[in-house]
Short mmCIF file of C-alpha atoms and ligand atoms in Angstrom, two decimals:
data_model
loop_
_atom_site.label_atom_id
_atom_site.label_comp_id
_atom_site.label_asym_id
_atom_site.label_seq_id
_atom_site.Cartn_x
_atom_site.Cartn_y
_atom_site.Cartn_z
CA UNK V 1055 161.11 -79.27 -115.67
CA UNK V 1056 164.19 -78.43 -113.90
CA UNK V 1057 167.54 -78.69 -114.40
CA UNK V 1058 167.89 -81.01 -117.82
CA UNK V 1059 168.45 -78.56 -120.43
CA UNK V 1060 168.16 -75.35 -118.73
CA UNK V 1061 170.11 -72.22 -117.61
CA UNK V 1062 170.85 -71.85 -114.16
CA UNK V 1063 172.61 -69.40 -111.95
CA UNK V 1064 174.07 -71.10 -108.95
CA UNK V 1065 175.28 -68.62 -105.89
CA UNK V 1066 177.49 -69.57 -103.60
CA UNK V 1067 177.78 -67.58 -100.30
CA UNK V 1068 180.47 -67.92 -98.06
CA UNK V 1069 180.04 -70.88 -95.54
CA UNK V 1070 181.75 -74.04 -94.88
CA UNK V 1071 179.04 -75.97 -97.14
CA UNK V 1072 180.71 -74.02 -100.40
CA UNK V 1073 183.09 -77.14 -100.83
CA UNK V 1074 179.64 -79.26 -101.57
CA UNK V 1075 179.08 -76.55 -104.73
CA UNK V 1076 181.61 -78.08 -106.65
CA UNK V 1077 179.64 -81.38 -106.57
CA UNK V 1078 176.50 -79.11 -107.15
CA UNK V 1079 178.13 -77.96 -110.50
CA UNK V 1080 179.04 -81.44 -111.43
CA UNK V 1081 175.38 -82.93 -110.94
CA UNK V 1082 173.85 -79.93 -112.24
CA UNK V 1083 175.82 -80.28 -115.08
CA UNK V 1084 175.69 -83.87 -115.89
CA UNK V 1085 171.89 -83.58 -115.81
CA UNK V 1086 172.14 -81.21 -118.79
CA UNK V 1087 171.60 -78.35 -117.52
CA UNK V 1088 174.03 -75.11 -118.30
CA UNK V 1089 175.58 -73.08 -115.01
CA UNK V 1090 177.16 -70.03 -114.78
CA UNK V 1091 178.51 -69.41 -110.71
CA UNK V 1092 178.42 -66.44 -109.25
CA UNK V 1093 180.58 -66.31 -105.98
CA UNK V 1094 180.04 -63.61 -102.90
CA UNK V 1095 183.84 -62.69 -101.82
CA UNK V 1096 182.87 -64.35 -98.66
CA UNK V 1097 182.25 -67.65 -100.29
CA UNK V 1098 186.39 -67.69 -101.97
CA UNK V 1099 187.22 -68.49 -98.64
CA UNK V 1100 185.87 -71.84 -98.60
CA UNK V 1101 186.25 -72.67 -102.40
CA UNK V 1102 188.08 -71.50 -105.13
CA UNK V 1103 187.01 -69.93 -108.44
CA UNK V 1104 188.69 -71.90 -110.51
CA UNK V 1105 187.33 -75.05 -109.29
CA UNK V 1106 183.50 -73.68 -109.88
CA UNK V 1107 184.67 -71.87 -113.69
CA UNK V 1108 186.54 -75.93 -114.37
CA UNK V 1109 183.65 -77.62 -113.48
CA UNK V 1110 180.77 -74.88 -115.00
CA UNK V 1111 182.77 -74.32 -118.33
CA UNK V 1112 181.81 -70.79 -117.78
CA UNK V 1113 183.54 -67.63 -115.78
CA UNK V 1114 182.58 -67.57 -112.09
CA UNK V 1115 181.58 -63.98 -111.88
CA UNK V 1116 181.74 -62.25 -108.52
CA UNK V 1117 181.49 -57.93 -109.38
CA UNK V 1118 180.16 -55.74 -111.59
CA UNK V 1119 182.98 -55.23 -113.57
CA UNK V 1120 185.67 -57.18 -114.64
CA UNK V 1121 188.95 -55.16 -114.44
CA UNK V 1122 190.52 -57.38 -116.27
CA UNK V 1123 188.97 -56.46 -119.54
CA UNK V 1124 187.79 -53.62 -118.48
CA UNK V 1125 183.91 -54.56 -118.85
CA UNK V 1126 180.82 -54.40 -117.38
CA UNK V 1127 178.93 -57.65 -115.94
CA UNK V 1128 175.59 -57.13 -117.10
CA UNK V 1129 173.80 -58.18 -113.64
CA UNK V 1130 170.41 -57.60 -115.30
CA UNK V 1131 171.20 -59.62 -118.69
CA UNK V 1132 172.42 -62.10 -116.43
CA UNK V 1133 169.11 -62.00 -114.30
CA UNK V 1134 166.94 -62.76 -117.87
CA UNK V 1135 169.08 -64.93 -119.00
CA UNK V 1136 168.52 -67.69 -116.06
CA UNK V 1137 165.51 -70.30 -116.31
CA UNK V 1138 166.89 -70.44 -112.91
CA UNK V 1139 168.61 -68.99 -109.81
CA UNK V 1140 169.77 -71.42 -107.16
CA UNK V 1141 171.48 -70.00 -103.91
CA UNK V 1142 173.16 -72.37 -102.21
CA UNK V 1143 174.23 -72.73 -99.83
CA UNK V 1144 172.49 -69.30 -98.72
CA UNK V 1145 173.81 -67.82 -95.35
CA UNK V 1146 172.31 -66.15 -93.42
CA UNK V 1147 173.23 -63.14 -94.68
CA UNK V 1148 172.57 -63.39 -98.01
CA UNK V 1149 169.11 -64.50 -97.27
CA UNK V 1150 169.06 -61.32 -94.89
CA UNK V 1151 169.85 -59.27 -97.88
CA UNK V 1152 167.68 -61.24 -100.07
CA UNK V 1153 164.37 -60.51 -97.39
CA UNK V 1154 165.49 -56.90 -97.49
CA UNK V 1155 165.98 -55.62 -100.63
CA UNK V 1156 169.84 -55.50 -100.37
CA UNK V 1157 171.80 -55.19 -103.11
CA UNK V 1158 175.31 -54.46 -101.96
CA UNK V 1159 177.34 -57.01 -104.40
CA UNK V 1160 176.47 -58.53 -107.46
CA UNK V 1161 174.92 -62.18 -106.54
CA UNK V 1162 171.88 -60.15 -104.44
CA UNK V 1163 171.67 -57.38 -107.75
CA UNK V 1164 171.37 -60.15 -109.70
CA UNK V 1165 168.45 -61.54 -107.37
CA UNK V 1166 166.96 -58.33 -107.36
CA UNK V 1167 166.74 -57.96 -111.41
CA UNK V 1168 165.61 -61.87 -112.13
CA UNK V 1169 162.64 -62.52 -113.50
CA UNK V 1170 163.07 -66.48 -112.74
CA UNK V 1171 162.14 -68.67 -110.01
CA UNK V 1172 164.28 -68.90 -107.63
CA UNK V 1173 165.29 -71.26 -104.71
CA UNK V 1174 167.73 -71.20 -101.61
CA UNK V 1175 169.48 -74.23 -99.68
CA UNK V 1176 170.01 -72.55 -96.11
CA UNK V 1177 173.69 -73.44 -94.59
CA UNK V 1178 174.63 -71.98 -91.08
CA UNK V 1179 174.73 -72.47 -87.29
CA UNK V 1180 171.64 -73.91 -85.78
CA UNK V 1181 171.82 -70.85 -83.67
CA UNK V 1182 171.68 -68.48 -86.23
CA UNK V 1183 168.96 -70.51 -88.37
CA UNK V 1184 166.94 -70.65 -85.20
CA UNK V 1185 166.80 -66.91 -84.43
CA UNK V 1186 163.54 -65.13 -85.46
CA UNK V 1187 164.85 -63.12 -87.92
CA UNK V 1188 166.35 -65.89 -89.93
CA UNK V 1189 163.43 -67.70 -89.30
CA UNK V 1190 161.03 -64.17 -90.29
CA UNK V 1191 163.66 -63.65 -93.21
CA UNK V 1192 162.82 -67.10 -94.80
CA UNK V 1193 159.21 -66.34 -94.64
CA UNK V 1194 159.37 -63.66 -96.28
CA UNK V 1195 161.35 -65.15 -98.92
CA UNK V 1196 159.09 -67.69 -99.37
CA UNK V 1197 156.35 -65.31 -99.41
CA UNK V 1198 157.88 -63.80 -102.91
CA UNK V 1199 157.94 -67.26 -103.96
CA UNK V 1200 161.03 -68.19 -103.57
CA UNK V 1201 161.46 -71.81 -102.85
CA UNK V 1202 163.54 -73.09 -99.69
CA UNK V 1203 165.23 -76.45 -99.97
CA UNK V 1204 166.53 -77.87 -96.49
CA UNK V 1205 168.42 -77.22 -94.51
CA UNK V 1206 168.86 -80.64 -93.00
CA UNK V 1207 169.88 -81.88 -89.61
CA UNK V 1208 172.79 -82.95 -88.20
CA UNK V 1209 176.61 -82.75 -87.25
CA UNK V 1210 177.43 -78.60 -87.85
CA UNK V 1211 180.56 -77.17 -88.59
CA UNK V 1212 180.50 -75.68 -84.88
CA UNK V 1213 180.40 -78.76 -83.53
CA UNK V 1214 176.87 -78.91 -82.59
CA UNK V 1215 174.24 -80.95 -83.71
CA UNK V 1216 170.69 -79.73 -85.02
CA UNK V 1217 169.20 -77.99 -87.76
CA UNK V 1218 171.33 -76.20 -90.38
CA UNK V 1219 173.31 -78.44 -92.39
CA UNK V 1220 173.04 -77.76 -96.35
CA UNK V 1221 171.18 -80.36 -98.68
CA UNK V 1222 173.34 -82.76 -100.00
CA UNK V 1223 173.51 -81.88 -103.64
CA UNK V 1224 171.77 -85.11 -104.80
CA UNK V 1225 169.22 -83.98 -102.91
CA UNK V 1226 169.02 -80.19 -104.14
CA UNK V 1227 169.38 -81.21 -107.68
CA UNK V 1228 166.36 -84.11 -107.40
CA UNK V 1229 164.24 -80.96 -105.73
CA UNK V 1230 164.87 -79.42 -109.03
CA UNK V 1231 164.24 -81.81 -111.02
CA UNK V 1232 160.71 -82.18 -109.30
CA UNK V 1233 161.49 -85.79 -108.63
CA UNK V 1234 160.30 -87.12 -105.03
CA UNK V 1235 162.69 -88.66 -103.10
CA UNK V 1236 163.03 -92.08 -103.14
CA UNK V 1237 162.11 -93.54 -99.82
CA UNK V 1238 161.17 -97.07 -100.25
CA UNK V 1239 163.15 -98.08 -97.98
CA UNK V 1240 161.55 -96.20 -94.58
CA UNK V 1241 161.08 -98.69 -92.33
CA UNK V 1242 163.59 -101.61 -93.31
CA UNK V 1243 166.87 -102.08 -91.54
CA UNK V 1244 169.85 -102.75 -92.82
CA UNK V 1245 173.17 -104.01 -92.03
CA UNK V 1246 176.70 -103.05 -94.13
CA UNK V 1247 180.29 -104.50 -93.84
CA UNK V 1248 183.16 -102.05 -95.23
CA UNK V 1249 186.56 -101.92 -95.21
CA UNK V 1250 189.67 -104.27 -94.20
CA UNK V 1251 189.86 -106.36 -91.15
CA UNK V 1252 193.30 -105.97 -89.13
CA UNK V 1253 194.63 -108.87 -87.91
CA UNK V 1254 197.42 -108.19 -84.83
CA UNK V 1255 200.85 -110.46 -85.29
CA UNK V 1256 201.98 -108.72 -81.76
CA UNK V 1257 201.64 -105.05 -80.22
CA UNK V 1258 203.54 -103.35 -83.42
CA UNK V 1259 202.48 -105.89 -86.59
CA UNK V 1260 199.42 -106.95 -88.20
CA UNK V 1261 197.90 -108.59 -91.43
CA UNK V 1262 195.28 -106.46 -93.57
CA UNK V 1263 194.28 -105.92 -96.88
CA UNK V 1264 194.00 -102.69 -98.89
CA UNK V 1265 190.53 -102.15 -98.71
CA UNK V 1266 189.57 -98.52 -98.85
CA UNK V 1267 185.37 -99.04 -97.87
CA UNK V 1268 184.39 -97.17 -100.30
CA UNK V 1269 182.12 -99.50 -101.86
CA UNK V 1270 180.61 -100.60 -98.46
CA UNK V 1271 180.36 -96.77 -97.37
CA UNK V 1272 178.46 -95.94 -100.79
CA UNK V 1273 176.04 -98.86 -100.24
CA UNK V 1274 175.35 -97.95 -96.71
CA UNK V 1275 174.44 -94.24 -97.83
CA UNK V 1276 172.40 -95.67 -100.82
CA UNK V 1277 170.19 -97.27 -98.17
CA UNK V 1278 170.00 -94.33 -96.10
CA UNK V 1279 169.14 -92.45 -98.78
CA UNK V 1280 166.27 -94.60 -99.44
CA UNK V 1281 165.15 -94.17 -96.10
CA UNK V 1282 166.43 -97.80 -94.52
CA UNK V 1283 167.68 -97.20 -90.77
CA UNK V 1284 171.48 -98.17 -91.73
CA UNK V 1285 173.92 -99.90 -89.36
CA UNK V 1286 177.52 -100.01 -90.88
CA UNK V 1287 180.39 -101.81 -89.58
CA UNK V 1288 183.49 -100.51 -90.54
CA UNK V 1289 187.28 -102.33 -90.28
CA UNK V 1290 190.49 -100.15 -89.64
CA UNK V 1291 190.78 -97.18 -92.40
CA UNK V 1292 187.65 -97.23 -93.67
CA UNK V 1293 186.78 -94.20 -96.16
CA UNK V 1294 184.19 -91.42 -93.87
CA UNK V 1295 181.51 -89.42 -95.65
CA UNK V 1296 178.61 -91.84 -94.28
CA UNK V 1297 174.66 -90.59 -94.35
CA UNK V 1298 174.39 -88.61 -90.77
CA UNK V 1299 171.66 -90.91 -89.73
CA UNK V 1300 173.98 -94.30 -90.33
CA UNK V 1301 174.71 -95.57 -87.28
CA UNK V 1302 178.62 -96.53 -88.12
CA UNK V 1303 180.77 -99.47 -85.61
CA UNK V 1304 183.93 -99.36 -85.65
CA UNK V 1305 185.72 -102.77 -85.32
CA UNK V 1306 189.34 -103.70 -85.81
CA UNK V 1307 189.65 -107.82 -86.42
CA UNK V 1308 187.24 -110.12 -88.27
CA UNK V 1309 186.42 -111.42 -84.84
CA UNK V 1310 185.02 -108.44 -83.39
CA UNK V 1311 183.37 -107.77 -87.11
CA UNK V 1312 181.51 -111.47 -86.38
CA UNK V 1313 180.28 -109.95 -83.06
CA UNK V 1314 178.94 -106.72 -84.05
CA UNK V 1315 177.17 -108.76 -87.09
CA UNK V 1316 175.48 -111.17 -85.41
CA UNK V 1317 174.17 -108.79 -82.60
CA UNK V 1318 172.81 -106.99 -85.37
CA UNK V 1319 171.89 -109.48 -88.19
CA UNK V 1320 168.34 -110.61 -86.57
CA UNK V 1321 166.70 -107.26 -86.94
CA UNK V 1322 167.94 -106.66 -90.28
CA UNK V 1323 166.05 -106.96 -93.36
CA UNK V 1324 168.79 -106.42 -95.72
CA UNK V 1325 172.39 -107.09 -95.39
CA UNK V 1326 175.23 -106.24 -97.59
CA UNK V 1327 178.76 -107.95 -96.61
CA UNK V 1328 181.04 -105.78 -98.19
CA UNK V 1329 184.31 -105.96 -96.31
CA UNK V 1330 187.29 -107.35 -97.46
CA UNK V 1331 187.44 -109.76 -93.91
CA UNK V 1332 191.02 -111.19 -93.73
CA UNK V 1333 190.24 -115.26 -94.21
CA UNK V 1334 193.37 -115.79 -91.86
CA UNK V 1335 194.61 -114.65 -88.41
CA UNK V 1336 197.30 -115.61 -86.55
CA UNK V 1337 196.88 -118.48 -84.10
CA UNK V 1338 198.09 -116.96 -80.90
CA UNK V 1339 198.94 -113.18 -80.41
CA UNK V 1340 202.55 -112.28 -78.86
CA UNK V 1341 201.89 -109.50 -76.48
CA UNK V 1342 205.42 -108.04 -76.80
CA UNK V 1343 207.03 -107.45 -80.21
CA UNK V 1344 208.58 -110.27 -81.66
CA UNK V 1345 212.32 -109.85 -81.73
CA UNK V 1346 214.64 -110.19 -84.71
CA UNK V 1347 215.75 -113.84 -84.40
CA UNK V 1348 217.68 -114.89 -87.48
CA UNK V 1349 216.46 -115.17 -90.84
CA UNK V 1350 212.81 -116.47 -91.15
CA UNK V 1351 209.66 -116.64 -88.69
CA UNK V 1352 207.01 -119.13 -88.58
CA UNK V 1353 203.90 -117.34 -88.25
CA UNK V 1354 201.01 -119.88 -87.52
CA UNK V 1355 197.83 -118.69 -89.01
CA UNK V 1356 194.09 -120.23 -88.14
CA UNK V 1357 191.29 -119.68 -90.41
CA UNK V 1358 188.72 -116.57 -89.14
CA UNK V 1359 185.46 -117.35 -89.38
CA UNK V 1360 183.06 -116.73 -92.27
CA UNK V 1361 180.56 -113.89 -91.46
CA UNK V 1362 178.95 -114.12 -94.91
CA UNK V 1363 178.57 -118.11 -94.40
CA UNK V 1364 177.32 -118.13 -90.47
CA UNK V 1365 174.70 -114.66 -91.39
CA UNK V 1366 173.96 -116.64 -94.32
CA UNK V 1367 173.01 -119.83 -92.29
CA UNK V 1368 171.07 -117.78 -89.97
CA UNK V 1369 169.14 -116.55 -92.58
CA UNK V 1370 165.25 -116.47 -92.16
CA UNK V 1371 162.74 -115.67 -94.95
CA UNK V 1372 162.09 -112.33 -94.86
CA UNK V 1373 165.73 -111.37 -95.08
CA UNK V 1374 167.84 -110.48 -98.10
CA UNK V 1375 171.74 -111.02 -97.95
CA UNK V 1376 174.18 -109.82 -100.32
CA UNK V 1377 177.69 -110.79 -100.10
CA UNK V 1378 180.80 -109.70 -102.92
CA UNK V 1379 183.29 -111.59 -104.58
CA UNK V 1380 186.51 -110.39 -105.30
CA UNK V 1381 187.96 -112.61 -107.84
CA UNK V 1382 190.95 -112.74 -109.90
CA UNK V 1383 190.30 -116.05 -112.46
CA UNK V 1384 187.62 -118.25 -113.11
CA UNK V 1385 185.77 -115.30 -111.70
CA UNK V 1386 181.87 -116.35 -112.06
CA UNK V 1387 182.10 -119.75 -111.20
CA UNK V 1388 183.75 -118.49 -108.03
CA UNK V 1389 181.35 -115.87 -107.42
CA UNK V 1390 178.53 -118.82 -108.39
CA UNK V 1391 179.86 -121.60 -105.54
CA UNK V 1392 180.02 -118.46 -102.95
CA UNK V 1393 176.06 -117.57 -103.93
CA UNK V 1394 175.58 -121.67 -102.88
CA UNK V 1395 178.40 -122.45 -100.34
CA UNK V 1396 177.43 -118.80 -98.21
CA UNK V 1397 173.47 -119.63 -98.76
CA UNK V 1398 173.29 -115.63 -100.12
CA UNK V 1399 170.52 -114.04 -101.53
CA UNK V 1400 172.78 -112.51 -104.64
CA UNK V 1401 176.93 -111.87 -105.00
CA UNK V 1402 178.37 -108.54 -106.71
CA UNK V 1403 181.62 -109.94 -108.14
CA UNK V 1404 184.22 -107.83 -108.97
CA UNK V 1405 187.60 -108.53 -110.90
CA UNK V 1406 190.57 -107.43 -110.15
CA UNK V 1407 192.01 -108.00 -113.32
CA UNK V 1408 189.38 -105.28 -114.62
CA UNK V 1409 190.91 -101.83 -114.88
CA UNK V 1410 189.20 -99.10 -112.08
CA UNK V 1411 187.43 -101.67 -110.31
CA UNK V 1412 188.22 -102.97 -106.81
CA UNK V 1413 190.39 -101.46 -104.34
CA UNK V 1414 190.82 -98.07 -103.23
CA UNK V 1415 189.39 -96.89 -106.80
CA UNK V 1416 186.36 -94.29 -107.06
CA UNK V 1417 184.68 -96.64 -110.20
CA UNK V 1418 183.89 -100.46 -109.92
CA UNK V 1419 182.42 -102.53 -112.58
CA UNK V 1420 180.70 -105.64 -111.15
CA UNK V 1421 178.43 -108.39 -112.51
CA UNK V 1422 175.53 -109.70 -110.00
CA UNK V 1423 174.42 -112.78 -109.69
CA UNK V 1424 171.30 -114.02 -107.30
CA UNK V 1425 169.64 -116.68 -106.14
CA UNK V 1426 166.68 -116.78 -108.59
CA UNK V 1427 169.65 -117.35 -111.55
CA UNK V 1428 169.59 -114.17 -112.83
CA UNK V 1429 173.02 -112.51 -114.23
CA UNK V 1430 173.43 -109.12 -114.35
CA UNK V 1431 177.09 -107.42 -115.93
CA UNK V 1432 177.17 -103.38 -115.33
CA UNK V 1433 179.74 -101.25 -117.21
CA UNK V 1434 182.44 -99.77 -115.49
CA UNK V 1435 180.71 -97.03 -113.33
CA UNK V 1436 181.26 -94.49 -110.27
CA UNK V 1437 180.98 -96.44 -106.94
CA UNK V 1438 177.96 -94.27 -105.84
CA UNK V 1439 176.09 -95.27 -109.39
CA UNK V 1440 177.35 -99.17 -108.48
CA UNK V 1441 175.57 -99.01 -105.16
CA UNK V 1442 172.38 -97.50 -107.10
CA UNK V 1443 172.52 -100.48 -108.99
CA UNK V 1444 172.81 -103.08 -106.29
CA UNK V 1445 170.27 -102.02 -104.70
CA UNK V 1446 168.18 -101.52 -107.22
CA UNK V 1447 168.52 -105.49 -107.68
CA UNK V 1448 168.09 -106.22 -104.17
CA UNK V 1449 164.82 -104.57 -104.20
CA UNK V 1450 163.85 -107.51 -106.71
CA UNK V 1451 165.07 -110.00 -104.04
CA UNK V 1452 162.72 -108.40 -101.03
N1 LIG D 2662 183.64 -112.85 -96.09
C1 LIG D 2662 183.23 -112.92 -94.79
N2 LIG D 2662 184.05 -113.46 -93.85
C2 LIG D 2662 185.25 -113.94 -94.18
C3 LIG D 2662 185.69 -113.87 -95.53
C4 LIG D 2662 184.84 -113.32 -96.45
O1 LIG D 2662 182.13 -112.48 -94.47
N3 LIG D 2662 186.03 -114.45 -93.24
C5 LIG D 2662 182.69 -112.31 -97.07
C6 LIG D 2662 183.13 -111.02 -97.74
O2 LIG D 2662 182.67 -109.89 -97.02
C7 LIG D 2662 182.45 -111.12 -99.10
C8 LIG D 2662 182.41 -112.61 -99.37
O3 LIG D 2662 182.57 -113.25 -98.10
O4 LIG D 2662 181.13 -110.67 -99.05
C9 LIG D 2662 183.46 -113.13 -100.30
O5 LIG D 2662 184.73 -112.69 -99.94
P1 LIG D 2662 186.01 -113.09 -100.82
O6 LIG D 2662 187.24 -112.51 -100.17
O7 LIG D 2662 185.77 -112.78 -102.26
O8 LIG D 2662 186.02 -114.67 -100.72
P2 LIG D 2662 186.39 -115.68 -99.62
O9 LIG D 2662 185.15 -116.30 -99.12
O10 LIG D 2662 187.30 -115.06 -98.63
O11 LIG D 2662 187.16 -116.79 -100.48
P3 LIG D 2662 188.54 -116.68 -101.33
O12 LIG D 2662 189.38 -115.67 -100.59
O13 LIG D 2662 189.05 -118.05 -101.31
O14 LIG D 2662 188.13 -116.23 -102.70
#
């Protein structure tokens, strides 16, 4: 079974989706399996060799000799040696060449000698992946056995929206690996606070927190990976890169979070409060800026209201809510009295006296607690493996 262990050639063809290779390499890697990259010269626009060689361990290879050294790259060796040869993302061109017979530069000669199997992850315009000889071309591929993964739909590099978009690598590397997809969550709806609030002193000043969303974000495209039709409300700043089918509010103040959340809270079945909401806001709003008058200024602040607390009150039985705790001492009996005070289903606490976790960080390292007692402490982790875990747990909790 594919890729743990094995030897696989990854192309990379020259389209805006040759950034996502380098994530390819990474998960292709990390699942054991070795890669050597070969690049068409289209595809060094997009990405750089170095990157792919860093991340592969190996040469990215890109002619048939290497005038460097003065040697040949042995396309046919190269061709034997793969358990595996993965194209992606494939233009169109490539898979023109591919259909044909083509071997005008080394990543199609290589094609042309493997023995292997083979699969391509389609990237281009929905234009050009509509037209019949794309479409012909891919039939014929698949009619040498060659296996086509995607493409996907959504947002295009053009600007328009369809067909066309690569795989996510996740995705590419579970085809691989055989696994199904896990949608167990088709058919649920969710409902995902992330980032800062912003609360406005006057037209120029505010109070906020530094927040990045990245936790929130990764949560909301766990779900959506799953398959749970994912609305995420997002303060001032917050991180992009959310799942194309999330369905992602933007809000500024913990007011207008409140809003969005209760609109949305009855139809959810699973809600994760991840925002950092500012508890505070100040009690009236100056709508000019407030002038330099002497030495101090009184700033009146009111409390903002709890979302986590008022969702959690509206809470009905067939709904799961998760709220966090950021906490800097006496961190689980905090994160404990939240889990009561907010009636939540389960709290992800995180320190802030841990190093890598909270803010603006890529890794977190969080403990969960829930409602049936259970208390769960994850090593320090990558935010996407965090949310894996969380909602892993709230699966338990449906
Ligand atoms: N939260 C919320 N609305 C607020 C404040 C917090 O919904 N006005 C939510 C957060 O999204 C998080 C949880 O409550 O899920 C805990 O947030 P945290 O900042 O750790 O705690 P607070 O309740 O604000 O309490 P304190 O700041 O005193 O620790």
């Amino acid at each position: 079974m594919l890729p743990g262990g094995k030897k696989i050639i990854l192309g990379v063809c020259g389209s805006i989706a040759a950034y996502k290779s380098a994530e390819l390499v990474r998960l292709l890697v990390k699942s054991g399996a070795e890669v050597k990259v070969i690049m068409t010269e289209a595809a060094k626009d997009f990405i750089t060799p170095l990157t792919l060689s860093t991340l592969s361990k190996h040469e990215v290879l890109s002619d048939f000799s290497n005038t460097d050294t003065d040697t040949w790259n042995e396309h046919v060796q190269l061709g034997l040696w793969a358990d595996h040869l993965l194209i992606a993302p494939a233009s169109a061109n490539t898979i023109a060449k591919m259909a044909h017979g083509m071997c005008d530069n080394f990543l199609t000669a290589v094609y042309l000698s493997a023995k292997c199997s083979v699969s391509v992850a389609p990237a281009m315009d929905l234009d050009m992946y509509q037209h019949p000889s794309t479409q012909q071309n891919l039939s014929t591929l698949q009619s040498y056995g060659v296996s086509i993964i995607g493409p996907d739909s959504g947002e295009l590099a053009s600007g328009l929206n369809g067909m066309g978009r690569m795989t996510e690598p996740e995705e590419i590397v579970q085809s691989l690996s055989g696994k199904k997809k896990d949608q167990s969550l088709v058919g649920y709806k969710a409902l995902v606070t992330a980032g800062p609030t912003r609360e406005a002193i006057d037209p120029v000043r505010f109070l906020s927190n530094n927040s990045s969303g990245k936790m929130g974000v990764a949560i909301a495209n766990e779900l959506a990976n799953r398959g749970a039709d994912v609305t995420l409300v997002a303060g001032p700043g917050c991180v992009n890169g959310q799942h194309n089918s999330i369905n992602r509010i933007n809000i500024v103040s913990a007011a207008e979070m409140h809003k969005v959340c209760v609109e949305h809270f009855p139809n959810s079945n699973i809600t994760v409060m991840a925002a950092a909401v500012a508890d505070f806001t100040p009690q009236t709003v100056v709508d000019k800026k407030i002038k330099k008058n002497g030495s101090e200024l009184d700033l009146h602040l009111t409390s903002t209201k709890d979302i986590l607390a008022d969702i959690g009150s509206r809470k009905r039985e067939n709904q799961v809510v998760v709220g966090f705790a950021m906490e800097t001492d006496n961190a689980l009996e905090n994160a404990k009295k939240k889990l009561q005070n907010k009636n939540a289903d389960a709290i992800v606490l995180n320190s802030l006296n841990e190093k890598g976790a909270g803010f603006k960080t890529d890794t977190n390292k969080v403990t969960i607690i829930d409602r049936k007692g259970n208390e769960v402490e994850h090593p320090l982790k990558l935010k996407t493996e965090v949310a894996q875990d969380i909602i892993d747990h709230i699966l338990n909790l449906l």
